[in-house]
Short mmCIF file of C-alpha atoms and ligand atoms in Angstrom, two decimals:
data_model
loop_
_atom_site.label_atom_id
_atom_site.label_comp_id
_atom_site.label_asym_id
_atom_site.label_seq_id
_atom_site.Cartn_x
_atom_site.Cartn_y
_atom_site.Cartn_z
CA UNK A 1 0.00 0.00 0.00
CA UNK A 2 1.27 3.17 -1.03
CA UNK A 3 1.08 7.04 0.79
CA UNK A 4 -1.75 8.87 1.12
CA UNK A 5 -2.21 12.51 2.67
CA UNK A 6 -5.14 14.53 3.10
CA UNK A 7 -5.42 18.00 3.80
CA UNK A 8 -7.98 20.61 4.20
CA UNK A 9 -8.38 24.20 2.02
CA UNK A 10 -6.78 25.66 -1.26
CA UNK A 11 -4.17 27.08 1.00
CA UNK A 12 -2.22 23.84 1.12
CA UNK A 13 -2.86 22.76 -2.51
CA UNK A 14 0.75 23.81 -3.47
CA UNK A 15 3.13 22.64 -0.99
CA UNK A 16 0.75 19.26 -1.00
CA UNK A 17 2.28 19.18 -5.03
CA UNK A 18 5.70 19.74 -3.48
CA UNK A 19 5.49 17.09 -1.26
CA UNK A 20 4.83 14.42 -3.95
CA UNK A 21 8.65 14.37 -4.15
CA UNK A 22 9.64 13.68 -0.39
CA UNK A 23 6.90 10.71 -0.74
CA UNK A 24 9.91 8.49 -2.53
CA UNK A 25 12.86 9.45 -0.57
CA UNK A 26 13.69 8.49 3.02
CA UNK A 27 11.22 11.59 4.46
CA UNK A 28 8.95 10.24 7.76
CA UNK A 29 5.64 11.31 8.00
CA UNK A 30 5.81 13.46 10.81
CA UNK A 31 8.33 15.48 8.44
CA UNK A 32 6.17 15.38 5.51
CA UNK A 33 2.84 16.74 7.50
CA UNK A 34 4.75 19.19 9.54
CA UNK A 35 6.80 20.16 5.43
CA UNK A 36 2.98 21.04 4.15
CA UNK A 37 1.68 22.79 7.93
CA UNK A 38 4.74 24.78 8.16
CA UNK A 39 4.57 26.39 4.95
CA UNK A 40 1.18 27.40 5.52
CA UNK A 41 2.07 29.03 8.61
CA UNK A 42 4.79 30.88 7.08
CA UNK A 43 2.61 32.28 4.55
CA UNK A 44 1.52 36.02 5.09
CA UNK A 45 -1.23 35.29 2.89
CA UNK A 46 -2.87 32.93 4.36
CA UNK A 47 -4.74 34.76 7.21
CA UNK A 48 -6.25 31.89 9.48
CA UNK A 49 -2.80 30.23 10.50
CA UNK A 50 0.73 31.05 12.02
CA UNK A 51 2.24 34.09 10.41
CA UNK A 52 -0.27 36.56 9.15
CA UNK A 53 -3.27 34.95 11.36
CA UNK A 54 -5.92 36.87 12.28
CA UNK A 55 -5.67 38.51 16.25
CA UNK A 56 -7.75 38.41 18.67
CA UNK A 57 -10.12 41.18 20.44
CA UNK A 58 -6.82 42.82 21.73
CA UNK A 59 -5.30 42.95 18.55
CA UNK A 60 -2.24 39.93 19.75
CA UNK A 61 -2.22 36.90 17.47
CA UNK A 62 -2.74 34.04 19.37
CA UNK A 63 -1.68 30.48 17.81
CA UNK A 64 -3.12 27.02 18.18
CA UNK A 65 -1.60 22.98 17.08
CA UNK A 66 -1.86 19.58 17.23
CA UNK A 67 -0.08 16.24 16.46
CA UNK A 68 -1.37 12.66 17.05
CA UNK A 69 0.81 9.33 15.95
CA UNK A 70 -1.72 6.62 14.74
CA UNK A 71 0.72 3.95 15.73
CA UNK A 72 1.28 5.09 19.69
CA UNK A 73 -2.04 7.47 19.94
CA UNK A 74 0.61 9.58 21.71
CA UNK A 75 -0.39 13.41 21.19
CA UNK A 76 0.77 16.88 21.37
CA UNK A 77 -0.79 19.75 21.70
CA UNK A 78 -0.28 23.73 22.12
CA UNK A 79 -2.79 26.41 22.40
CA UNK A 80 -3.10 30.22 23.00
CA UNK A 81 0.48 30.86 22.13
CA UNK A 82 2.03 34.41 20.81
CA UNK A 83 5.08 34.41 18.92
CA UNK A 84 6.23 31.32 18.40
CA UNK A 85 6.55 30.73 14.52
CA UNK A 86 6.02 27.26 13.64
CA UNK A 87 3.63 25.69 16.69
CA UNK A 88 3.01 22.69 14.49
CA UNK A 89 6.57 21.71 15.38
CA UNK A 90 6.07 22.53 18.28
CA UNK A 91 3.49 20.39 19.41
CA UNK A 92 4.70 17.56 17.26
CA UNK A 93 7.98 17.53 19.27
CA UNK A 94 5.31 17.31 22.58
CA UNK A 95 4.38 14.03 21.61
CA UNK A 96 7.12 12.26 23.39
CA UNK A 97 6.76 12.37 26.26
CA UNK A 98 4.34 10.41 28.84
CA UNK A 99 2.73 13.97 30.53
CA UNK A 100 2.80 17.30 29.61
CA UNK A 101 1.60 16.91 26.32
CA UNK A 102 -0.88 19.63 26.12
CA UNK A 103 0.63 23.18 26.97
CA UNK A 104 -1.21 26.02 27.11
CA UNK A 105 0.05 30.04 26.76
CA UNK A 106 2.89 31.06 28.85
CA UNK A 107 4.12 27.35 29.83
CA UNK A 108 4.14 26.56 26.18
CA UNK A 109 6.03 29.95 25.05
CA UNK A 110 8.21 28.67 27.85
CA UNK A 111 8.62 25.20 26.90
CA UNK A 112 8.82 26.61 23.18
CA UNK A 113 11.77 28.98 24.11
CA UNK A 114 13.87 26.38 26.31
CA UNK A 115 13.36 23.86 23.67
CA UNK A 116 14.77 26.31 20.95
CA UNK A 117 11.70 26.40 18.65
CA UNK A 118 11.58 30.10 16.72
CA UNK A 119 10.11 32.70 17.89
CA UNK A 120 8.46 35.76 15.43
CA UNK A 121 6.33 38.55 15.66
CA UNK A 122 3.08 36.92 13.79
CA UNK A 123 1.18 40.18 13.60
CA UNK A 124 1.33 41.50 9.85
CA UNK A 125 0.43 44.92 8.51
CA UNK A 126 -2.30 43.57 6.69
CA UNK A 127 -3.70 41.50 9.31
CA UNK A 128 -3.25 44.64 12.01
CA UNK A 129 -5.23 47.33 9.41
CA UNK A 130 -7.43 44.34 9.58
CA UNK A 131 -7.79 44.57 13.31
CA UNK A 132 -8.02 48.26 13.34
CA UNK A 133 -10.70 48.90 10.59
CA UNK A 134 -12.97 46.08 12.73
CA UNK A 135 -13.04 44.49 9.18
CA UNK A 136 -16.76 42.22 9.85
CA UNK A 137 -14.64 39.01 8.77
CA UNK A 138 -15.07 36.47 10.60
CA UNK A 139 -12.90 34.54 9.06
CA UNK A 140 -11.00 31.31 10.55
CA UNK A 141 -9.62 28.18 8.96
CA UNK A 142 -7.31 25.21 10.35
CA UNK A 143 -4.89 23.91 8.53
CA UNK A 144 -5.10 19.81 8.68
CA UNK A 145 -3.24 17.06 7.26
CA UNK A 146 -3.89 13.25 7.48
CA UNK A 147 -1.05 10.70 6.20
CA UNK A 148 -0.39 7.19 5.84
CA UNK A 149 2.62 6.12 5.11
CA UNK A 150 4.33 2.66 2.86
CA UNK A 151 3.94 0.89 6.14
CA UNK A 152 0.21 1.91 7.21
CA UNK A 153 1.48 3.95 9.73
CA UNK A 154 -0.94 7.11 10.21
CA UNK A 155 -0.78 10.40 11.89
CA UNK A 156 -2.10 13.86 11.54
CA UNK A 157 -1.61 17.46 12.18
CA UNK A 158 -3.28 20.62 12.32
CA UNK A 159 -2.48 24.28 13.07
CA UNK A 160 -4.80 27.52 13.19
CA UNK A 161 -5.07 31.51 14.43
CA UNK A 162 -8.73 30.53 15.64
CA UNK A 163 -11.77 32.85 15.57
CA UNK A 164 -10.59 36.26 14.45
CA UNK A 165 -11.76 38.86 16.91
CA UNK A 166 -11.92 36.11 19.95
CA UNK A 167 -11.30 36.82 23.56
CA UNK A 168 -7.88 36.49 24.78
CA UNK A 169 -7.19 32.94 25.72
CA UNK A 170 -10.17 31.55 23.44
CA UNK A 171 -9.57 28.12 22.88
CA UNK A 172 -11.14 26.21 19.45
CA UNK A 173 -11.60 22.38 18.72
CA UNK A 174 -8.19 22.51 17.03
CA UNK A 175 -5.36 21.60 19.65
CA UNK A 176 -8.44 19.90 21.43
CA UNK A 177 -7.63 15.60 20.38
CA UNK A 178 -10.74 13.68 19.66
CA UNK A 179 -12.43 17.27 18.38
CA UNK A 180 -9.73 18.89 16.27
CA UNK A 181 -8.14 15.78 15.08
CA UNK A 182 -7.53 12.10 15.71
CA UNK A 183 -5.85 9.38 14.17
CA UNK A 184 -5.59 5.66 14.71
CA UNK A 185 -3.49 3.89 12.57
CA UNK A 186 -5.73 0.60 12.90
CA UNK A 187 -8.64 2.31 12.02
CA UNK A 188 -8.28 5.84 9.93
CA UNK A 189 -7.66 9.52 11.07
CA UNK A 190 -9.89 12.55 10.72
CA UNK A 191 -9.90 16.57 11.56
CA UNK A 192 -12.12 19.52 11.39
CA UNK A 193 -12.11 22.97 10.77
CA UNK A 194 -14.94 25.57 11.07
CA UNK A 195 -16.39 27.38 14.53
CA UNK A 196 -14.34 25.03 17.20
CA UNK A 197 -16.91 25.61 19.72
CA UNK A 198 -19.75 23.76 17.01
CA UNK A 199 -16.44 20.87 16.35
CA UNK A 200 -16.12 20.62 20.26
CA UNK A 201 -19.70 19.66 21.30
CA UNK A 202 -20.24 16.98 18.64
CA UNK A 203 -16.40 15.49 19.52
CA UNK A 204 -16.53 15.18 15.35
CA UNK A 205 -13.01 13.99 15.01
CA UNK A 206 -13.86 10.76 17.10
CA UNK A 207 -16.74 11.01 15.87
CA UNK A 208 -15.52 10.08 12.31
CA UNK A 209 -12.80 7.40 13.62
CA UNK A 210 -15.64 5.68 15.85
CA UNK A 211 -17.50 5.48 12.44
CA UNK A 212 -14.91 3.88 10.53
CA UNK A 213 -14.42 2.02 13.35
CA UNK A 214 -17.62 0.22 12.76
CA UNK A 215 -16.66 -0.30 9.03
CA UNK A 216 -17.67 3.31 7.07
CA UNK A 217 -15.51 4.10 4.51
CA UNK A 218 -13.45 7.52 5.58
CA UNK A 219 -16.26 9.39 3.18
CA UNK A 220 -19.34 7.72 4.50
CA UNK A 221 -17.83 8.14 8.08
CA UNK A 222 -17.36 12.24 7.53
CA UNK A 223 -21.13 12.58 6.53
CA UNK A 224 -22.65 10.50 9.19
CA UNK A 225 -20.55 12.24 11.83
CA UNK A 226 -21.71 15.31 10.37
CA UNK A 227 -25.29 14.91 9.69
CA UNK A 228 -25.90 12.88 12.77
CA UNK A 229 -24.37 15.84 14.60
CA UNK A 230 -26.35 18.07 12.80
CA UNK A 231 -29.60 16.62 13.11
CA UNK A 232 -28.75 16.23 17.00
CA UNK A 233 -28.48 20.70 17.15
CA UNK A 234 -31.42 21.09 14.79
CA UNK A 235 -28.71 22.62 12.28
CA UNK A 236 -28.19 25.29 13.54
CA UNK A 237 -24.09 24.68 13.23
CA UNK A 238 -23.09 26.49 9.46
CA UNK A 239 -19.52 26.26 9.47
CA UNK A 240 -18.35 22.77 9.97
CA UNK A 241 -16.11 21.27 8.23
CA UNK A 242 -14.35 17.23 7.74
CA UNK A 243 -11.78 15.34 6.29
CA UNK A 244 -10.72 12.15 6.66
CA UNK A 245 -8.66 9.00 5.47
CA UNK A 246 -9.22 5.46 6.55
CA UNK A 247 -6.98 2.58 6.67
CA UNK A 248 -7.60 1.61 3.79
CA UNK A 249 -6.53 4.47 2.43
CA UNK A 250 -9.95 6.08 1.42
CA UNK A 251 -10.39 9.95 1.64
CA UNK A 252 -13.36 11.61 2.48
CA UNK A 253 -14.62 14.86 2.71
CA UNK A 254 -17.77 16.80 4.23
CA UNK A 255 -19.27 20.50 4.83
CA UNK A 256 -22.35 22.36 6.00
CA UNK A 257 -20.34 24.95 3.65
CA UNK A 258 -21.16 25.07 -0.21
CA UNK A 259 -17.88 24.67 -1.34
CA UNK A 260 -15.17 22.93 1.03
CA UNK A 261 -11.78 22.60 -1.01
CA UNK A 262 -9.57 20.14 0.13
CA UNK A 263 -6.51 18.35 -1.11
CA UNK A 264 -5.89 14.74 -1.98
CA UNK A 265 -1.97 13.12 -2.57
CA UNK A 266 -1.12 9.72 -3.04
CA UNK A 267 2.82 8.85 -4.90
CA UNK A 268 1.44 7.80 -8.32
CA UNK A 269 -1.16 10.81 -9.08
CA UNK A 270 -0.41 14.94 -9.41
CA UNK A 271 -2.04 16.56 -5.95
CA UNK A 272 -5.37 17.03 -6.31
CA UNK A 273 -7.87 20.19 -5.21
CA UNK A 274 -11.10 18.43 -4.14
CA UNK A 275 -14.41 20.23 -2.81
CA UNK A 276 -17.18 19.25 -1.04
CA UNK A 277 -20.71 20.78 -2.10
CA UNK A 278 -22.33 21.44 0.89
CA UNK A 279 -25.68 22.04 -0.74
CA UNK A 280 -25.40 18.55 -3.56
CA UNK A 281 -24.01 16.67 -0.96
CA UNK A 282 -21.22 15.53 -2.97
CA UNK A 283 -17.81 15.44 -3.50
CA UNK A 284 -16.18 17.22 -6.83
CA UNK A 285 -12.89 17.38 -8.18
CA UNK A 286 -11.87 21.13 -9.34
CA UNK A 287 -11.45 23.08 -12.49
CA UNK A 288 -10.34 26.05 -13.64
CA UNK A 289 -14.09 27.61 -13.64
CA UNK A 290 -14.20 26.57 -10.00
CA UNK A 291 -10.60 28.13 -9.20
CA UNK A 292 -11.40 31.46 -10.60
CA UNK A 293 -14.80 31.68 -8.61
CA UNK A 294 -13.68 30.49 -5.43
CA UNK A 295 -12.72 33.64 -3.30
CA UNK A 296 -11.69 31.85 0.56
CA UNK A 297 -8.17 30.57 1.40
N1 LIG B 301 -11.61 25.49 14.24
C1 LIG B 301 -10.88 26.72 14.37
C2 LIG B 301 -11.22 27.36 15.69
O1 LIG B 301 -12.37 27.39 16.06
C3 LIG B 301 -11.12 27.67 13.26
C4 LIG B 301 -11.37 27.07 11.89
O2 LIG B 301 -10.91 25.99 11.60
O3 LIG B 301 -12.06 27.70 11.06
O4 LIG B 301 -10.35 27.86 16.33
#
């Protein structure tokens, strides 16, 4: 069986294409997810994760992550953290450990600093005249990715800015495991974006995993989760968000949104940009006409 990533947005289309390379050579895939998350949260552009994320109500960029290995379940986690460039790698490096896998603000800047992880100002110009002009955006995306490697080993790993606008210390369902993101080798791994306090209450990443637990395919397993959820709030939930791969090395892909992008990458096949229509209930690949009208990140 041969590697398989999933991850969520346009945003990591291109660095998913890049990756296609490390997918032959002696890469793990903790390197290759942290390769795609990283560049995402360099990116100035991209305005939901790491450097040029959106702050929160007192104008201070505050940074959530996650890692899970499918093999060990061992975690890591890091939330409400300012200035620390890359906290994917940071919380991937967390997962060693037996305790003290989930740090939170100061004691993860701290843990961040002693462990010589970067640190950067992550407030841009754009994303401060942003902050200033109270531009109505709510705008927030995660940035996941799901792998499984030549040996069926699976992990996954996800890294966001949150809820523009939130209150200082707001947590989402990102660095939260079971509701940002899980992954079970044995069985599949799945993660969410959207409004993390929505992802939180329905658990939807163990959600998903418990489905294809029971023998779903990773696609079936992302619209029960959702729909069951959904039917469970009277949906009311708008901005909710799967993906998801199974052992078997099945993606799958589900939205309350009307178009969810995501990106699929296996080593014989070009990277490709997915999307879920929220209102057909069904899963598309992209064209051109769909690039040039799709507006988000
Ligand atoms: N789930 C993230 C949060 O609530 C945001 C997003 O993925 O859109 O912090």
């Amino acid at each position: 069986m041969g590697y398989k990533l999933i991850s969520t947005w346009k945003m990591s289309y291109h660095k998913m294409g890049e990756v296609k390379r490390m997918l032959k050579k002696k890469y793990s895939l903790q390197e290759i997810i942290e390769t795609v998350i990283t560049d995402v949260e360099n990116n100035p552009d991209f305005h939901s994760v790491g450097f040029g994320g959106l702050p929160n109500r007192e104008g201070v960029v505050e940074l959530d992550a996650g890692y899970m290995d499918g093999d060990s379940l061992a975690f890591g986690a890091i939330s409400a953290v300012r200035n620390i460039k890359n906290p994917i790698l940071v919380a991937s490096s967390l997962i060693k450990d037996r305790t003290n896998n989930y740090l939170t603000g100061k004691g993860a800047e701290k843990y961040a600093k002693e462990n010589g992880f970067k640190t950067r100002k992550m407030l841009t110009k754009k994303a401060q005249e942003k902050y200033l002009n109270k531009v109505k955006e709510e705008s927030h995306d995660t940035v996941c990715v799901i792998g499984k490697d030549l040996n069926g080993s699976m992990a996954v790993g996800v890294s966001t800015s949150g809820l523009f606008m939130k209150h200082p210390g707001r947590v989402g369902d990102s660095p939260i495991i079971g509701s940002g993101f899980y992954c079970d080798s044995q069985i599949g791994g799945a993660a969410a974006t959207g409004v993390g306090e929505d992802i939180m209450r329905g658990c939807l990443s163990i959600s998903v995993v418990n489905y294809m637990k029971q023998g779903l395919d990773a696609q079936k397993a992302c619209e029960r989760a959702l729909f069951t959820y959904l039917e469970r709030v009277n949906n009311k939930p708008d901005e909710i968000s799967l993906i998801a791969l199974d052992k078997d090395g099945n993606y799958g892909g589900c939205s309350t949104l009307e178009d969810f992008p995501f990106v699929v990458l296996d080593e014989n096949n070009e990277a490709k940009l997915m999307a879920y229509k929220g209102k057909e209930k069904r899963v598309i690949e992209t064209d051109d006409q769909w690039l040039a009208n799709y507006k988000g990140d």
